[in-house]
Amino acid sequence: MATIQNIKGMRDHLPQAMLLRQHIVTTLQQVCERYGFEPLQSPVVEYAEVLEGKLGDDEKLIYRFEDHGGRRLALRYDQTVPLARVVAQYAGQLAFPWRRYAYGPSYRGERPARGRYREFYQFDADIVGSPSPLADAEIVALLSESLAALGFPDFVTLLNHRQIIGGIARISGLDETAAGGVYRAIDKFDKLGADGVREELLRSGVDPAAAEQILALVQIEGEPQAVLDELDARLANDERAVAAVVNLRAIVAALAGLGIPAARYTIAPRLARGLAYYTGLVFEAITPHWPEGSLLGGGRYDELIGQFAKRSIPTVGLAFGIDRLHDVMEQLKIGPQPTGTAVAFVTIFGPEQAQASMALASELRAAGLNTLLSLEPNAGLGKQFKEADRKGARFALVLGPDELAQGDVVVKDLRSGTQESVARGAVVEWIGNSLNLSTATP
Ligand code: AMP
């Protein structure tokens, strides 16, 4: 091999990046469990036919291959289609409504760019088996609380409904198959602006008067109730769109009931979302600090599971893009920036004191304190302190001949640079108290 390298669009995450990623995943898991969601894990590889025929235009991005037995397999593209397969397969063992979360890698053969990878991690949360707008609201509330828990300063969730986009597309007079061009044009509104979208609509065969009507509809903005009133009035002749407005009203009312601040969501008739399987609510969360794309996306897909099971199982859910959250948090310096996992670093004064230092390290570990033990009994203390600092430890502990004789330990606070002699028997408590004090003071 000429050069040692990883595959384009697939990333290695070294420890510092991993610590932030783990913080993100743990936070999302905590919020999910606070909402009563349960974990699920399924394989990264599926039979190709499980994934095929569900993704619309994105189908071409699926990684497919043949295994040793000549079976046609594929890497999962997201965690939604595999969920549908799991639900169909285990329906008898699952109690509906079933709230599940899942975390793992997905694969898409996209052109890599900033924030867009070929291997990326998603964290999904779905409510399977409930058609209620309360389920939709729970998902939106969960995402809103998750982004707040991660420390995102300003984000907003754009809400729309498949049948509002459908109603807008039906204005064009094009049939359902041709309407795909209209969806795609609308979806690019933020990128192309009104003139660009107008051009695309005309190119898709929409007549100029209808194109103006569509453009006016997708630009409606304002308070959720006002936007919904206006959509209701303008789409009054379209039964499915009117029902969609009723559905969004119920979801918005439930969000208010759940205490989600009104500034956290907005109705955006221009939000189309790519995936073909959505049937009801669709949403994306965005932040002005990341104009490249959404932080997460989701919606209701009542018919997808029915493609595997014998009956429809209404479901609503979302996928956080861990890589996007990570990239944005890194750029905005949100969240903890730990340089290691250890709190304490036990130095070794010299070969004769090594045993005592080992005993101290194992005592700290037994007390639940993350502890590094020096591996260099012959190195000077200065060098060992440097290592402790590099590893992000808060305290370096020294057990020299004097300390051993007096029955205490020198504890150096690497943050403040101060040091103190602490009785050997009181070290664990002393460190515990210092940590509590330092989390209490900002
Ligand atoms: P989707 O499955 O397309 O609805 O995407 C859900 C979320 O996954 C998006 O909002 C992104 O945060 C993330 N995502 C999707 N595709 C990629 C990708 N190629 N690279 C990184 N993150 C992605």
XYZ file of C-alpha atoms and ligand atoms in Angstrom:
465
model
C 0.000 0.000 0.000
C 1.535 3.292 -1.155
C -0.145 5.627 1.325
C -1.865 4.801 4.582
C -5.266 6.402 4.560
C -8.886 5.952 5.504
C -11.753 5.881 3.009
C -12.975 9.240 1.719
C -16.121 10.397 3.506
C -15.493 8.026 6.431
C -13.772 9.436 9.461
C -11.538 8.332 12.302
C -12.410 10.003 15.561
C -9.436 10.439 17.868
C -9.992 10.596 21.661
C -10.763 14.283 22.057
C -13.413 14.152 19.336
C -14.767 10.890 20.762
C -15.210 12.432 24.214
C -17.454 15.136 22.754
C -19.335 12.588 20.627
C -19.917 10.398 23.664
C -21.166 13.394 25.606
C -23.655 14.092 22.785
C -24.873 10.494 22.654
C -25.158 10.179 26.448
C -27.151 13.403 26.629
C -29.555 12.251 23.892
C -29.920 8.872 25.578
C -30.738 10.527 28.915
C -33.424 12.736 27.370
C -34.915 9.756 25.478
C -35.076 7.688 28.633
C -36.655 10.607 30.477
C -39.439 10.332 27.887
C -39.658 6.573 28.462
C -37.968 5.433 25.246
C -36.254 2.022 25.133
C -33.054 1.048 23.293
C -32.918 -1.047 20.121
C -29.953 -2.256 18.110
C -30.068 -3.924 14.702
C -27.321 -4.919 12.221
C -25.627 -2.443 9.915
C -26.127 -4.906 7.033
C -29.573 -5.813 5.667
C -30.819 -7.785 2.676
C -30.719 -5.280 -0.202
C -34.403 -5.806 -0.937
C -35.280 -4.625 2.596
C -33.805 -1.203 1.832
C -34.736 -0.942 -1.822
C -37.872 0.815 -3.036
C -38.338 3.084 -0.004
C -36.048 6.037 -0.521
C -37.154 7.660 -3.761
C -34.393 9.603 -5.500
C -31.878 8.665 -2.790
C -31.990 4.994 -3.720
C -28.849 5.384 -5.844
C -26.828 6.226 -2.738
C -27.236 2.760 -1.174
C -24.009 0.749 -0.823
C -24.776 -2.720 -2.169
C -22.619 -5.814 -2.347
C -22.711 -9.568 -2.633
C -21.544 -11.720 0.258
C -19.637 -15.014 0.074
C -22.873 -16.939 -0.387
C -23.946 -14.748 -3.317
C -26.666 -12.967 -1.285
C -27.500 -9.380 -2.288
C -26.832 -7.269 0.785
C -26.695 -3.564 1.542
C -25.350 -1.247 4.245
C -28.173 0.504 6.024
C -28.877 3.961 4.708
C -30.669 5.114 7.838
C -32.183 3.462 10.919
C -35.794 3.977 9.890
C -36.190 1.312 7.227
C -34.408 -1.265 9.452
C -36.813 -0.289 12.258
C -39.736 -1.057 9.955
C -38.230 -4.466 9.241
C -37.721 -5.155 12.969
C -41.282 -4.105 13.851
C -42.757 -6.340 11.158
C -40.603 -9.249 12.291
C -41.261 -8.957 16.041
C -44.717 -7.332 16.075
C -46.032 -10.127 18.333
C -43.418 -9.381 21.015
C -43.705 -5.607 21.042
C -46.287 -3.643 23.003
C -47.597 -0.670 21.006
C -47.252 2.221 21.189
C -43.560 1.393 21.377
C -41.033 4.160 21.919
C -37.553 3.205 20.800
C -34.202 4.903 20.401
C -31.230 3.624 18.430
C -27.703 4.848 17.820
C -25.229 3.732 15.194
C -23.606 4.287 11.805
C -25.447 4.650 8.502
C -23.955 4.730 5.002
C -24.707 6.773 1.908
C -22.616 7.025 -1.248
C -22.842 10.823 -1.297
C -20.275 13.314 -2.504
C -18.473 14.158 0.744
C -18.577 17.790 1.829
C -18.474 19.803 5.029
C -20.999 18.100 7.317
C -21.804 15.440 4.705
C -20.105 12.061 5.010
C -20.418 8.551 3.598
C -20.315 6.974 7.027
C -22.166 9.005 9.621
C -23.828 8.304 12.928
C -27.480 8.825 13.592
C -29.382 8.780 16.831
C -33.030 7.940 16.170
C -36.121 8.173 18.340
C -39.478 6.876 17.103
C -42.953 6.208 18.478
C -44.303 3.124 16.731
C -48.020 2.333 16.639
C -49.702 5.638 17.478
C -51.512 7.914 15.001
C -52.087 10.549 17.705
C -50.811 14.115 17.214
C -49.638 13.773 20.818
C -47.007 11.313 19.570
C -45.848 13.861 16.973
C -45.666 16.519 19.680
C -43.718 14.220 22.032
C -41.086 13.718 19.316
C -40.773 17.447 18.619
C -40.666 18.190 22.365
C -37.965 15.543 22.806
C -35.777 17.037 20.103
C -36.271 20.524 21.458
C -35.257 19.458 24.956
C -32.311 17.489 23.576
C -30.843 20.433 21.672
C -31.385 22.644 24.726
C -29.685 20.031 26.966
C -26.705 19.981 24.596
C -26.420 23.754 24.985
C -27.457 24.943 21.513
C -28.111 28.652 21.971
C -30.517 29.269 19.113
C -32.156 26.627 17.030
C -35.591 26.366 15.598
C -37.649 23.399 14.415
C -39.394 23.903 11.091
C -42.696 22.027 10.967
C -44.714 21.146 7.895
C -47.052 18.418 6.691
C -46.749 16.150 3.693
C -50.290 16.996 2.639
C -49.595 20.725 2.768
C -46.724 20.204 0.361
C -49.080 17.884 -1.510
C -51.739 20.609 -1.608
C -49.189 23.142 -2.839
C -48.005 20.728 -5.512
C -51.592 19.964 -6.559
C -52.058 23.652 -7.421
C -49.693 22.975 -10.314
C -52.257 20.617 -11.839
C -49.482 18.063 -12.413
C -50.189 14.456 -11.463
C -48.554 12.833 -8.411
C -45.622 11.404 -10.361
C -44.742 14.714 -12.022
C -45.217 16.560 -8.726
C -41.782 15.267 -7.623
C -40.226 18.150 -9.584
C -42.380 20.604 -7.626
C -41.342 19.090 -4.255
C -37.694 19.295 -5.230
C -38.037 22.900 -6.387
C -39.787 23.926 -3.136
C -37.190 22.142 -1.029
C -34.461 24.309 -2.556
C -36.140 27.572 -1.570
C -33.573 28.496 1.059
C -30.745 27.769 -1.380
C -32.140 29.251 -4.620
C -34.515 31.977 -3.429
C -37.834 32.839 -5.114
C -36.371 33.475 -8.578
C -34.467 30.195 -8.652
C -37.506 28.225 -7.509
C -39.727 29.996 -10.067
C -37.315 28.947 -12.817
C -37.328 25.324 -11.611
C -41.116 25.253 -11.383
C -41.494 26.549 -14.935
C -38.940 24.009 -16.099
C -40.981 21.217 -14.408
C -43.967 22.185 -16.567
C -45.888 24.328 -14.038
C -47.756 27.219 -15.719
C -46.716 30.761 -14.695
C -49.912 31.634 -12.763
C -49.706 28.414 -10.695
C -45.990 29.005 -10.107
C -46.789 32.438 -8.582
C -49.441 30.866 -6.339
C -46.991 28.187 -5.187
C -44.304 30.795 -4.528
C -46.687 32.881 -2.442
C -47.695 29.838 -0.371
C -44.182 28.662 0.420
C -43.208 32.124 1.617
C -45.917 32.436 4.270
C -44.258 33.191 7.606
C -45.293 34.235 11.082
C -46.776 32.864 14.294
C -47.885 29.227 13.937
C -51.597 30.062 14.297
C -51.411 32.857 11.723
C -49.547 30.682 9.205
C -52.050 27.860 9.698
C -55.015 30.259 9.280
C -53.568 31.507 6.031
C -52.829 28.019 4.691
C -56.348 26.996 5.676
C -57.813 29.874 3.704
C -55.642 29.444 0.639
C -55.926 25.648 0.422
C -59.630 25.546 1.401
C -60.559 23.577 -1.721
C -58.112 20.780 -0.982
C -59.577 18.342 1.535
C -56.285 16.625 2.362
C -54.480 19.933 2.901
C -57.295 21.171 5.170
C -57.022 17.968 7.239
C -53.264 18.551 7.431
C -53.848 22.027 8.876
C -56.163 20.514 11.528
C -53.453 17.970 12.367
C -50.758 20.668 12.684
C -53.056 22.727 14.930
C -53.369 19.738 17.298
C -49.585 19.210 17.291
C -48.889 22.892 18.009
C -51.460 22.873 20.842
C -49.759 19.806 22.370
C -46.331 21.470 22.108
C -47.687 24.400 24.089
C -49.165 21.924 26.585
C -45.765 20.273 26.976
C -44.207 23.647 27.754
C -42.046 23.938 24.631
C -41.326 27.670 24.158
C -43.024 29.120 21.058
C -39.681 30.508 19.843
C -38.458 26.934 19.376
C -40.697 26.006 16.429
C -42.349 27.512 13.405
C -44.603 26.344 10.579
C -42.599 26.394 7.334
C -44.678 25.506 4.249
C -41.477 25.412 2.181
C -40.036 22.427 4.062
C -40.379 19.386 1.771
C -37.774 16.838 3.068
C -36.343 14.334 0.657
C -37.388 10.912 1.839
C -40.296 9.359 -0.001
C -41.878 7.559 2.956
C -43.295 10.515 4.940
C -47.100 10.725 5.155
C -47.856 13.420 7.762
C -45.804 15.826 9.885
C -42.305 16.555 8.572
C -39.713 18.623 10.417
C -36.105 19.744 10.539
C -34.138 21.626 13.173
C -31.803 24.350 11.958
C -29.471 26.899 13.485
C -28.180 30.112 11.908
C -24.646 29.037 12.901
C -24.785 26.162 10.439
C -26.241 27.263 7.132
C -24.982 24.091 5.403
C -27.921 21.916 6.473
C -30.176 20.569 9.176
C -29.130 19.277 12.588
C -31.760 16.582 12.449
C -34.834 15.644 10.540
C -37.894 13.488 10.835
C -41.576 13.060 10.406
C -44.528 10.709 10.367
C -44.448 7.651 8.127
C -47.656 5.705 8.576
C -47.289 3.374 5.594
C -43.621 2.332 5.675
C -43.952 -0.493 8.195
C -46.976 -1.784 6.252
C -44.577 -2.513 3.383
C -43.116 -5.241 5.629
C -45.961 -6.092 8.015
C -49.388 -7.184 6.872
C -51.010 -4.041 8.258
C -50.162 -0.347 8.539
C -48.511 0.681 11.797
C -48.541 4.468 12.171
C -45.166 5.798 13.292
C -43.465 9.131 13.877
C -39.788 9.682 14.552
C -36.570 11.555 14.011
C -32.871 11.102 13.379
C -30.261 13.353 14.976
C -27.138 13.591 12.843
C -24.386 13.061 15.426
C -21.721 14.277 12.991
C -23.582 17.515 12.361
C -24.181 18.104 16.078
C -20.511 17.367 16.675
C -19.242 19.683 13.905
C -21.455 22.551 15.023
C -20.651 22.112 18.732
C -16.953 22.022 17.948
C -17.186 25.162 15.851
C -19.287 27.043 18.407
C -17.332 25.634 21.360
C -20.525 24.336 22.970
C -20.360 21.619 25.603
C -17.461 20.200 27.596
C -14.030 20.108 26.009
C -12.268 17.454 28.073
C -8.759 16.441 27.129
C -8.930 13.084 28.871
C -10.970 10.886 31.151
C -8.936 10.970 34.372
C -9.538 13.193 37.382
C -6.474 12.099 39.339
C -2.908 11.247 38.320
C -0.850 9.262 40.839
C 2.867 9.936 40.393
C 5.608 7.514 41.402
C 8.359 9.188 43.416
C 10.875 6.410 42.826
C 11.059 2.609 42.549
C 10.925 2.234 46.353
C 7.638 4.137 46.611
C 6.023 2.395 43.622
C 3.999 -0.103 45.684
C 2.485 2.639 47.841
C 1.492 4.653 44.746
C -0.130 1.569 43.191
C -2.143 1.020 46.373
C -3.249 4.672 46.361
C -4.311 4.462 42.691
C -6.343 1.331 43.294
C -8.012 2.912 46.331
C -9.026 5.991 44.297
C -10.378 3.749 41.519
C -12.329 1.675 44.037
C -13.915 4.930 45.231
C -15.062 5.631 41.660
C -12.493 8.294 40.786
C -10.995 8.008 37.286
C -7.299 7.631 38.028
C -4.148 7.426 35.921
C -1.073 5.748 37.383
C 2.333 6.941 36.214
C 4.206 4.285 34.239
C 7.605 5.906 34.845
C 9.015 5.340 38.339
C 12.372 6.694 37.168
C 11.121 9.935 35.651
C 11.329 13.173 37.644
C 8.156 14.572 39.239
C 8.208 17.574 36.872
C 7.873 15.284 33.875
C 5.079 13.340 35.563
C 3.176 16.544 36.405
C 3.434 17.534 32.745
C 1.945 14.228 31.699
C -0.882 14.649 34.226
C -1.613 18.084 32.791
C -1.516 16.850 29.192
C -4.045 14.152 30.062
C -6.400 16.735 31.530
C -6.241 15.357 35.110
C -7.303 17.837 37.742
C -5.090 16.540 40.575
C -1.589 15.063 40.704
C -0.784 13.053 43.861
C 2.686 12.530 45.311
C 3.748 9.880 47.816
C 7.437 10.493 48.544
C 9.513 9.179 51.472
C 8.483 12.164 53.665
C 4.771 11.682 52.978
C 5.046 7.949 53.623
C 6.796 8.639 56.935
C 4.150 11.202 57.971
C 1.149 9.259 56.673
C -0.068 11.838 54.189
C -0.185 12.640 50.461
C 0.681 15.814 48.594
C -2.208 16.766 46.301
C -1.411 19.298 43.592
C -4.363 21.039 41.961
C -3.237 21.341 38.354
C -5.866 23.943 37.577
C -4.880 26.442 40.279
C -1.275 25.304 40.705
C -1.685 25.140 44.509
C -0.732 22.090 46.558
C -1.648 20.749 49.962
C -0.724 17.895 52.307
C -3.719 15.710 52.998
C -3.926 12.833 55.493
C -3.565 9.527 53.624
C -6.907 8.269 54.966
C -8.779 11.424 53.915
C -7.598 11.750 50.306
C -10.706 10.316 48.625
C -12.993 12.579 50.628
C -10.772 15.611 50.014
C -10.843 15.108 46.233
C -14.592 14.467 46.296
C -15.179 17.711 48.206
C -12.940 19.731 45.884
C -14.783 18.420 42.832
C -18.159 19.239 44.353
C -16.969 22.712 45.238
C -15.604 23.318 41.762
C -18.838 22.213 40.072
C -20.807 24.436 42.440
C -18.763 27.533 41.552
C -19.098 28.545 37.883
P -32.213 11.945 6.957
O -32.047 10.473 7.290
O -31.798 12.280 5.561
O -33.567 12.446 7.345
O -31.169 12.719 7.873
C -31.329 12.885 9.246
C -30.122 13.602 9.781
O -28.967 12.775 9.612
C -29.782 14.881 9.032
O -30.467 15.973 9.556
C -28.291 14.997 9.247
O -28.024 15.591 10.478
C -27.843 13.555 9.292
N -27.282 13.157 7.991
C -27.944 12.712 6.903
N -27.086 12.448 5.911
C -25.855 12.714 6.377
C -24.531 12.634 5.832
N -24.304 12.218 4.593
N -23.494 12.990 6.614
C -23.699 13.413 7.875
N -24.912 13.509 8.446
C -25.980 13.166 7.715
